Amino acid sequence: MSLMWEDRYSRRADLIQGSAIRELLKITEKPEFISFGGGMPAPEVFPVKAVEEASERVLAEHGPAALQYSTTEGYRPLRRWIATYLSRDGLRLDENNILVTSGSQQALDLIGKLFVDANDRIVVESPTYLATLQCWRPYGATFASVPSDQDGMVTDELAPILRPSAKLIYCVPNFQNPRGVTISAPRRRELVAVAREFDVPIVEDDPYGSLRFEGEPLPSLMCIDAAQRRDDQAYDGNVIGLGSFSKVLAPGLRVGWIAAPPRVIEKLTLVKQATDLHTSTFTQMVVHDIVSRGIMERHIGVIVDEYRRRRDVMLAALTEMFPQGTTWTHRQGGMFLWVTLPANVDASKVLELALEQKVAFVPGTPFHADGAGRNTMRLNFSNATPDRIREGIRRLAAAIAEVLNPVSG
Amino acid sequence: MSLMWEDRYSRRADLIQGSAIRELLKITEKPEFISFGGGMPAPEVFPVKAVEEASERVLAEHGPAALQYSTTEGYRPLRRWIATYLSRDGLRLDENNILVTSGSQQALDLIGKLFVDANDRIVVESPTYLATLQCWRPYGATFASVPSDQDGMVTDELAPILRPSAKLIYCVPNFQNPRGVTISAPRRRELVAVAREFDVPIVEDDPYGSLRFEGEPLPSLMCIDAAQRRDDQAYDGNVIGLGSFSKVLAPGLRVGWIAAPPRVIEKLTLVKQATDLHTSTFTQMVVHDIVSRGIMERHIGVIVDEYRRRRDVMLAALTEMFPQGTTWTHRQGGMFLWVTLPANVDASKVLELALEQKVAFVPGTPFHADGAGRNTMRLNFSNATPDRIREGIRRLAAAIAEVLNPVSG
């Protein structure tokens, strides 16, 4: 007789659910599929040569140290570099503000582990980043949604949601996943002020901020918070910032960071110690070698040019091929467009037909903590080449037309 | 006013404690320190050249794929290699039995997250691996200790401890951390049988098994379990095995694995997805390149020769310099010796004096779930060079003598 493993699982195991997106990605991994599904960077612009040269230099210069255990906080020169990179407009960070993580996903997990108790209310944008919901639910999180429009989170509606009690506010301020929308400058100021009024920390998750195709960058929530506080010392406010090298260098290296007040970093370091001891010394040193030579800044220019081109191809194809009554967002950066189909179209039905035609996207519902968004879809434009983008949109348009006007069998 | 972060932490945050060892390691990182404290491999024998060549080949052959997101389960060729590596003596594993983890520490965390509920009883050897206690306590674990002697866990005493209820049995069967002891073959058979009788899964944590200096390797608990079950298919018993490339290649790459029944691996994969998405694609491919060329097997020979030499130097120095009434273990492998001081000597007092003399070790108490072991100390012999081992033991002997016969001020 085999053991009944299921009887052995913890209560939180029921709350650990697979991501529909990850499952979809497995199906659509095959090369004949055109995927607008994942949030994958364009492999054509990965800095393979730079990683190769950096690996060589790191092993030649640091040899054994690159292969040895290292401190949980992260490789000190990389922490310093990140602190300097983020310090601007009155925001001052030093290495004690930085914890290096094994990608941004780990940052979410560490924060969930440290902060989230059973039945804690977490305030999120509606829709919000799916993996955050999945990561924090097993720790007991419940979610309260703030609406979001073309200017991002509708901060006017924040106070009544925070009033009963809230543990954290979570948001993606730039080119949000899934809608691609950016929180406007006035709303950023209001968000920071209201959060402070209610004494609720903000988790500012910003993997896409550097992928701006046009327009001026807006100050980060942490910057705004620091400016209002006029801290003389290293940042000690109430924003926790998450960042990552995944979208600007390479996700396969799994290097990200948390920026926060030093005593929060200290406690998160203990959490990380029990979680994976430390992030790979070797990949941290490789990343540091690349960024400290200014290679990343130049590389971001290459990515931005390519993604802008792909976005424009997708926008043109949508305009040309998608049926009337469909609307979509025109974004200034990031990796996603958000499409709203006519109210009577179920995006999951469109997906069924689309998969038969070997094209994938993610329906909008899973991104809504409240189950809304039935007629919405997230389209990634960074991963497919321009030719395949046009072909994929053509197939999607046919699938939508079929759902709108089913040909009776 | 700054936010009171502490008021925001979850209830489990109180249970997240730093490791005395990691704190000690920070102090003793300075080159003038002789450290017998951590479990650090000898940097002198790291395969720097092999990693350099593997990195080059991986980037030349797989380029963008090595830098892209990959599946949570791990790089398929590496999972296959690990499955084959572990399959012996009637144990048959395939890739569905394997989840690649970001080091063995992550394996412990994923298992804690999936299995451990508040007040669950976990059965451990006394003493046991410190980081396991620290990792599972925040999930609510309580620990019940089984005594351990020269033949490892005293399995005769297991049944009464399992009777009230137990969620898991955790053990390090080979060259255990901290005592360096190995569970004998008859006790292995008894452990597997008793665990099955009480329907309690075993977590078999084996980072040191390949570091055998002399004597014959013993069958793993998973092997014994598989042989008794006579599975025709891939392993589906009740042992979960943890392994790592940290001690046999390089800890800085952070690549380890969990071997378990396929449905447990499926669930652990969902847990890992929310925890860090996946382990670095690049380091997984580098490890696979090295192991698939047989470089690791040859390299293990180099490590074993060097560690045997270092162990012998430490044993000779202990015999020569440590005071009467002190005993220690003579081990056939691994990285640690375990010293028992005269009953009236407090190892933490010895540590105070030793740190003044710039030599570090870890007192035995934190490894005991029940707080015992006041007069014991763990000595690592893998990290320091032979000269420094002799010098370090000389200083330690002086510190012990001082505690035994304090010179009045």
PDB file of C-alpha atoms in Angstrom, chain A residues 1-3 5-6 8-13 16-19 22 26 29 39-41 43 46-48 51-52 55-56 59 63-64 66-73 102 105-106 109 112-118 134-135 139 166-167 198-201 229 236-238 240 246-247 250-254 261 263-264 267 270-271 273-283 383, chain B residues 1-3 5-6 8-13 16-19 22 26 29 39-41 43 46-48 51-52 55-56 59 63-64 66-73 102 105-106 109 112-118 134-135 139 166-167 198-201 229 236-238 240 246-247 250-254 261 263-264 267 270-271 273-283 383:
ATOM      1  CA  MET A   1       0.000   0.000   0.000  1.00  0.00           C
ATOM      2  CA  SER A   2       1.253   3.425  -0.866  1.00  0.00           C
ATOM      3  CA  LEU A   3       1.119   6.203   1.641  1.00  0.00           C
ATOM      4  CA  TRP A   5       0.436  11.668   0.973  1.00  0.00           C
ATOM      5  CA  GLU A   6      -2.489  14.052   0.723  1.00  0.00           C
ATOM      6  CA  ARG A   8       0.015  14.435   5.379  1.00  0.00           C
ATOM      7  CA  TYR A   9      -0.080  17.852   3.752  1.00  0.00           C
ATOM      8  CA  SER A  10      -0.430  20.981   5.848  1.00  0.00           C
ATOM      9  CA  ARG A  11      -3.609  23.025   5.900  1.00  0.00           C
ATOM     10  CA  ARG A  12      -1.908  25.694   3.812  1.00  0.00           C
ATOM     11  CA  ALA A  13      -1.275  23.125   1.067  1.00  0.00           C
ATOM     12  CA  ILE A  16      -1.105  26.368  -2.892  1.00  0.00           C
ATOM     13  CA  GLN A  17      -2.439  26.370  -6.413  1.00  0.00           C
ATOM     14  CA  GLY A  18      -0.713  26.109  -9.729  1.00  0.00           C
ATOM     15  CA  SER A  19      -0.705  29.113 -12.001  1.00  0.00           C
ATOM     16  CA  ARG A  22       2.503  28.402 -16.011  1.00  0.00           C
ATOM     17  CA  LYS A  26       4.060  24.340 -20.717  1.00  0.00           C
ATOM     18  CA  GLU A  29       6.389  25.852 -25.203  1.00  0.00           C
ATOM     19  CA  GLY A  39       5.804  37.494 -19.583  1.00  0.00           C
ATOM     20  CA  MET A  40       8.900  36.203 -21.312  1.00  0.00           C
ATOM     21  CA  PRO A  41      11.591  38.582 -22.590  1.00  0.00           C
ATOM     22  CA  PRO A  43      15.448  35.775 -26.320  1.00  0.00           C
ATOM     23  CA  PHE A  46      19.596  38.486 -24.421  1.00  0.00           C
ATOM     24  CA  PRO A  47      23.133  39.697 -23.627  1.00  0.00           C
ATOM     25  CA  VAL A  48      24.708  36.270 -24.154  1.00  0.00           C
ATOM     26  CA  VAL A  51      27.254  37.096 -19.655  1.00  0.00           C
ATOM     27  CA  GLU A  52      29.961  34.973 -21.232  1.00  0.00           C
ATOM     28  CA  SER A  55      31.503  34.733 -16.252  1.00  0.00           C
ATOM     29  CA  GLU A  56      35.061  34.447 -17.494  1.00  0.00           C
ATOM     30  CA  LEU A  59      36.044  33.165 -12.359  1.00  0.00           C
ATOM     31  CA  GLY A  63      37.805  32.114  -8.583  1.00  0.00           C
ATOM     32  CA  PRO A  64      37.013  30.159  -5.415  1.00  0.00           C
ATOM     33  CA  ALA A  66      32.527  32.893  -6.640  1.00  0.00           C
ATOM     34  CA  LEU A  67      31.875  29.216  -5.889  1.00  0.00           C
ATOM     35  CA  GLN A  68      31.827  29.406  -2.070  1.00  0.00           C
ATOM     36  CA  TYR A  69      28.950  30.016   0.346  1.00  0.00           C
ATOM     37  CA  SER A  70      28.330  33.719   0.882  1.00  0.00           C
ATOM     38  CA  THR A  71      26.320  35.934   3.198  1.00  0.00           C
ATOM     39  CA  THR A  72      22.532  35.851   3.113  1.00  0.00           C
ATOM     40  CA  GLU A  73      22.306  39.629   2.530  1.00  0.00           C
ATOM     41  CA  SER A 102      16.613  34.850  -6.005  1.00  0.00           C
ATOM     42  CA  GLN A 105       9.250  36.010  -6.928  1.00  0.00           C
ATOM     43  CA  GLN A 106      11.377  35.206  -3.891  1.00  0.00           C
ATOM     44  CA  ASP A 109       7.589  35.038  -0.795  1.00  0.00           C
ATOM     45  CA  GLY A 112       4.543  37.105   2.615  1.00  0.00           C
ATOM     46  CA  LYS A 113       6.363  34.977   5.170  1.00  0.00           C
ATOM     47  CA  LEU A 114       7.376  37.959   7.295  1.00  0.00           C
ATOM     48  CA  PHE A 115       4.151  39.957   7.191  1.00  0.00           C
ATOM     49  CA  VAL A 116       1.097  37.931   6.259  1.00  0.00           C
ATOM     50  CA  ASP A 117      -0.977  36.209   8.953  1.00  0.00           C
ATOM     51  CA  ALA A 118      -4.253  34.320   8.514  1.00  0.00           C
ATOM     52  CA  GLN A 134      -0.880  32.898  -5.405  1.00  0.00           C
ATOM     53  CA  CYS A 135       2.170  33.562  -3.268  1.00  0.00           C
ATOM     54  CA  TYR A 139       0.151  32.524   4.249  1.00  0.00           C
ATOM     55  CA  ALA A 166      -4.999  46.513   6.112  1.00  0.00           C
ATOM     56  CA  LYS A 167      -1.607  44.862   6.476  1.00  0.00           C
ATOM     57  CA  PHE A 198      -3.328  54.961   7.762  1.00  0.00           C
ATOM     58  CA  ASP A 199       0.118  53.695   8.721  1.00  0.00           C
ATOM     59  CA  VAL A 200       0.050  50.922   6.105  1.00  0.00           C
ATOM     60  CA  PRO A 201       3.302  49.946   4.335  1.00  0.00           C
ATOM     61  CA  ARG A 229      10.148  62.732   5.011  1.00  0.00           C
ATOM     62  CA  ASP A 236      13.733  54.565   6.691  1.00  0.00           C
ATOM     63  CA  GLY A 237      10.220  55.214   5.388  1.00  0.00           C
ATOM     64  CA  ASN A 238       7.276  52.902   4.810  1.00  0.00           C
ATOM     65  CA  ILE A 240       9.283  48.341   0.445  1.00  0.00           C
ATOM     66  CA  SER A 246      15.097  39.565 -15.056  1.00  0.00           C
ATOM     67  CA  LYS A 247      13.538  41.998 -17.533  1.00  0.00           C
ATOM     68  CA  ALA A 250      18.167  37.861 -18.081  1.00  0.00           C
ATOM     69  CA  PRO A 251      15.570  36.022 -15.981  1.00  0.00           C
ATOM     70  CA  GLY A 252      17.573  32.778 -16.084  1.00  0.00           C
ATOM     71  CA  LEU A 253      20.129  34.281 -13.675  1.00  0.00           C
ATOM     72  CA  ARG A 254      17.430  34.714 -10.939  1.00  0.00           C
ATOM     73  CA  PRO A 261      14.436  50.290   5.850  1.00  0.00           C
ATOM     74  CA  ARG A 263      15.690  46.943  10.238  1.00  0.00           C
ATOM     75  CA  VAL A 264      13.187  45.411   7.794  1.00  0.00           C
ATOM     76  CA  LYS A 267      14.517  40.677   9.554  1.00  0.00           C
ATOM     77  CA  LEU A 270      16.722  35.991   8.692  1.00  0.00           C
ATOM     78  CA  VAL A 271      13.677  34.881   6.697  1.00  0.00           C
ATOM     79  CA  GLN A 273      18.481  32.468   5.603  1.00  0.00           C
ATOM     80  CA  ALA A 274      15.912  29.775   6.432  1.00  0.00           C
ATOM     81  CA  THR A 275      14.525  29.853   2.885  1.00  0.00           C
ATOM     82  CA  ASP A 276      17.555  29.324   0.636  1.00  0.00           C
ATOM     83  CA  LEU A 277      20.597  30.482   2.631  1.00  0.00           C
ATOM     84  CA  HIS A 278      21.688  32.908  -0.089  1.00  0.00           C
ATOM     85  CA  THR A 279      21.327  33.642  -3.789  1.00  0.00           C
ATOM     86  CA  SER A 280      23.964  32.067  -6.059  1.00  0.00           C
ATOM     87  CA  THR A 281      27.291  33.784  -5.404  1.00  0.00           C
ATOM     88  CA  PHE A 282      28.336  33.170  -9.004  1.00  0.00           C
ATOM     89  CA  THR A 283      25.273  34.725 -10.687  1.00  0.00           C
ATOM     90  CA  ASN A 383       8.384  37.423 -26.704  1.00  0.00           C
TER      91      ASN A 383
ATOM     92  CA  MET B   1       7.510  59.261  13.103  1.00  0.00           C
ATOM     93  CA  SER B   2       8.799  56.038  11.688  1.00  0.00           C
ATOM     94  CA  LEU B   3       6.500  53.109  11.290  1.00  0.00           C
ATOM     95  CA  TRP B   5       7.512  47.652  11.687  1.00  0.00           C
ATOM     96  CA  GLU B   6       7.594  45.090  14.457  1.00  0.00           C
ATOM     97  CA  ARG B   8       3.307  44.598  11.381  1.00  0.00           C
ATOM     98  CA  TYR B   9       5.165  41.293  11.430  1.00  0.00           C
ATOM     99  CA  SER B  10       3.281  38.019  11.306  1.00  0.00           C
ATOM    100  CA  ARG B  11       3.003  35.743  14.324  1.00  0.00           C
ATOM    101  CA  ARG B  12       5.468  33.359  12.698  1.00  0.00           C
ATOM    102  CA  ALA B  13       8.069  36.156  12.587  1.00  0.00           C
ATOM    103  CA  ILE B  16      12.256  33.193  12.679  1.00  0.00           C
ATOM    104  CA  GLN B  17      15.591  33.321  14.432  1.00  0.00           C
ATOM    105  CA  GLY B  18      19.047  33.950  13.124  1.00  0.00           C
ATOM    106  CA  SER B  19      21.530  31.122  13.196  1.00  0.00           C
ATOM    107  CA  ARG B  22      25.816  32.346  10.513  1.00  0.00           C
ATOM    108  CA  LYS B  26      30.321  36.850   9.799  1.00  0.00           C
ATOM    109  CA  GLU B  29      35.156  35.837   7.924  1.00  0.00           C
ATOM    110  CA  GLY B  39      30.409  23.802   7.150  1.00  0.00           C
ATOM    111  CA  MET B  40      32.415  25.402   4.376  1.00  0.00           C
ATOM    112  CA  PRO B  41      34.167  23.314   1.725  1.00  0.00           C
ATOM    113  CA  PRO B  43      38.105  26.648  -1.456  1.00  0.00           C
ATOM    114  CA  PHE B  46      36.928  24.118  -5.959  1.00  0.00           C
ATOM    115  CA  PRO B  47      36.654  23.117  -9.649  1.00  0.00           C
ATOM    116  CA  VAL B  48      37.096  26.679 -10.913  1.00  0.00           C
ATOM    117  CA  VAL B  51      32.991  25.737 -14.040  1.00  0.00           C
ATOM    118  CA  GLU B  52      34.719  28.169 -16.384  1.00  0.00           C
ATOM    119  CA  SER B  55      29.942  28.180 -18.504  1.00  0.00           C
ATOM    120  CA  GLU B  56      31.572  28.806 -21.850  1.00  0.00           C
ATOM    121  CA  LEU B  59      26.492  29.819 -23.381  1.00  0.00           C
ATOM    122  CA  GLY B  63      22.894  30.761 -25.518  1.00  0.00           C
ATOM    123  CA  PRO B  64      19.511  32.424 -24.983  1.00  0.00           C
ATOM    124  CA  ALA B  66      20.394  29.452 -20.567  1.00  0.00           C
ATOM    125  CA  LEU B  67      19.297  33.019 -19.780  1.00  0.00           C
ATOM    126  CA  GLN B  68      15.522  32.575 -20.199  1.00  0.00           C
ATOM    127  CA  TYR B  69      12.849  31.595 -17.691  1.00  0.00           C
ATOM    128  CA  SER B  70      12.509  27.830 -17.387  1.00  0.00           C
ATOM    129  CA  THR B  71      10.149  25.309 -15.840  1.00  0.00           C
ATOM    130  CA  THR B  72       9.784  25.112 -12.068  1.00  0.00           C
ATOM    131  CA  GLU B  73      10.623  21.374 -12.011  1.00  0.00           C
ATOM    132  CA  SER B 102      18.060  26.278  -5.022  1.00  0.00           C
ATOM    133  CA  GLN B 105      18.194  24.626   2.307  1.00  0.00           C
ATOM    134  CA  GLN B 106      15.379  25.393  -0.116  1.00  0.00           C
ATOM    135  CA  ASP B 109      11.840  25.076   3.265  1.00  0.00           C
ATOM    136  CA  GLY B 112       8.254  22.556   5.717  1.00  0.00           C
ATOM    137  CA  LYS B 113       5.786  24.645   3.744  1.00  0.00           C
ATOM    138  CA  LEU B 114       4.020  21.622   2.292  1.00  0.00           C
ATOM    139  CA  PHE B 115       3.890  19.382   5.365  1.00  0.00           C
ATOM    140  CA  VAL B 116       4.310  21.254   8.635  1.00  0.00           C
ATOM    141  CA  ASP B 117       1.279  22.619  10.482  1.00  0.00           C
ATOM    142  CA  ALA B 118       1.170  24.287  13.888  1.00  0.00           C
ATOM    143  CA  GLN B 134      15.260  26.898  12.331  1.00  0.00           C
ATOM    144  CA  CYS B 135      13.546  26.313   9.015  1.00  0.00           C
ATOM    145  CA  TYR B 139       5.786  26.683  10.181  1.00  0.00           C
ATOM    146  CA  ALA B 166       4.404  12.263  14.146  1.00  0.00           C
ATOM    147  CA  LYS B 167       4.326  14.129  10.856  1.00  0.00           C
ATOM    148  CA  PHE B 198       3.609   3.874  11.741  1.00  0.00           C
ATOM    149  CA  ASP B 199       2.969   5.325   8.292  1.00  0.00           C
ATOM    150  CA  VAL B 200       5.333   8.244   8.854  1.00  0.00           C
ATOM    151  CA  PRO B 201       7.388   9.582   5.922  1.00  0.00           C
ATOM    152  CA  ARG B 229       8.523  -2.686  -1.774  1.00  0.00           C
ATOM    153  CA  ASP B 236       6.635   5.592  -5.007  1.00  0.00           C
ATOM    154  CA  GLY B 237       7.564   4.769  -1.408  1.00  0.00           C
ATOM    155  CA  ASN B 238       7.619   6.894   1.723  1.00  0.00           C
ATOM    156  CA  ILE B 240      11.825  11.870   0.567  1.00  0.00           C
ATOM    157  CA  SER B 246      27.199  22.071  -2.716  1.00  0.00           C
ATOM    158  CA  LYS B 247      29.657  19.725  -1.036  1.00  0.00           C
ATOM    159  CA  ALA B 250      30.428  24.196  -5.281  1.00  0.00           C
ATOM    160  CA  PRO B 251      27.904  25.694  -2.843  1.00  0.00           C
ATOM    161  CA  GLY B 252      27.992  29.074  -4.604  1.00  0.00           C
ATOM    162  CA  LEU B 253      26.025  27.608  -7.524  1.00  0.00           C
ATOM    163  CA  ARG B 254      23.051  26.816  -5.219  1.00  0.00           C
ATOM    164  CA  PRO B 261       7.225   9.957  -5.316  1.00  0.00           C
ATOM    165  CA  ARG B 263       2.790  13.075  -6.883  1.00  0.00           C
ATOM    166  CA  VAL B 264       4.780  14.589  -4.013  1.00  0.00           C
ATOM    167  CA  LYS B 267       2.842  19.285  -5.228  1.00  0.00           C
ATOM    168  CA  LEU B 270       3.600  24.166  -7.001  1.00  0.00           C
ATOM    169  CA  VAL B 271       5.130  25.189  -3.673  1.00  0.00           C
ATOM    170  CA  GLN B 273       6.591  28.003  -8.141  1.00  0.00           C
ATOM    171  CA  ALA B 274       5.274  30.441  -5.523  1.00  0.00           C
ATOM    172  CA  THR B 275       8.632  30.496  -3.717  1.00  0.00           C
ATOM    173  CA  ASP B 276      11.169  31.403  -6.402  1.00  0.00           C
ATOM    174  CA  LEU B 277       9.638  30.359  -9.750  1.00  0.00           C
ATOM    175  CA  HIS B 278      12.647  28.195 -10.649  1.00  0.00           C
ATOM    176  CA  THR B 279      16.328  27.692  -9.881  1.00  0.00           C
ATOM    177  CA  SER B 280      18.766  29.599 -12.109  1.00  0.00           C
ATOM    178  CA  THR B 281      18.637  28.101 -15.597  1.00  0.00           C
ATOM    179  CA  PHE B 282      22.273  29.023 -16.155  1.00  0.00           C
ATOM    180  CA  THR B 283      23.695  27.362 -13.017  1.00  0.00           C
ATOM    181  CA  ASN B 383      37.756  24.544   5.466  1.00  0.00           C
TER     182      ASN B 383
END
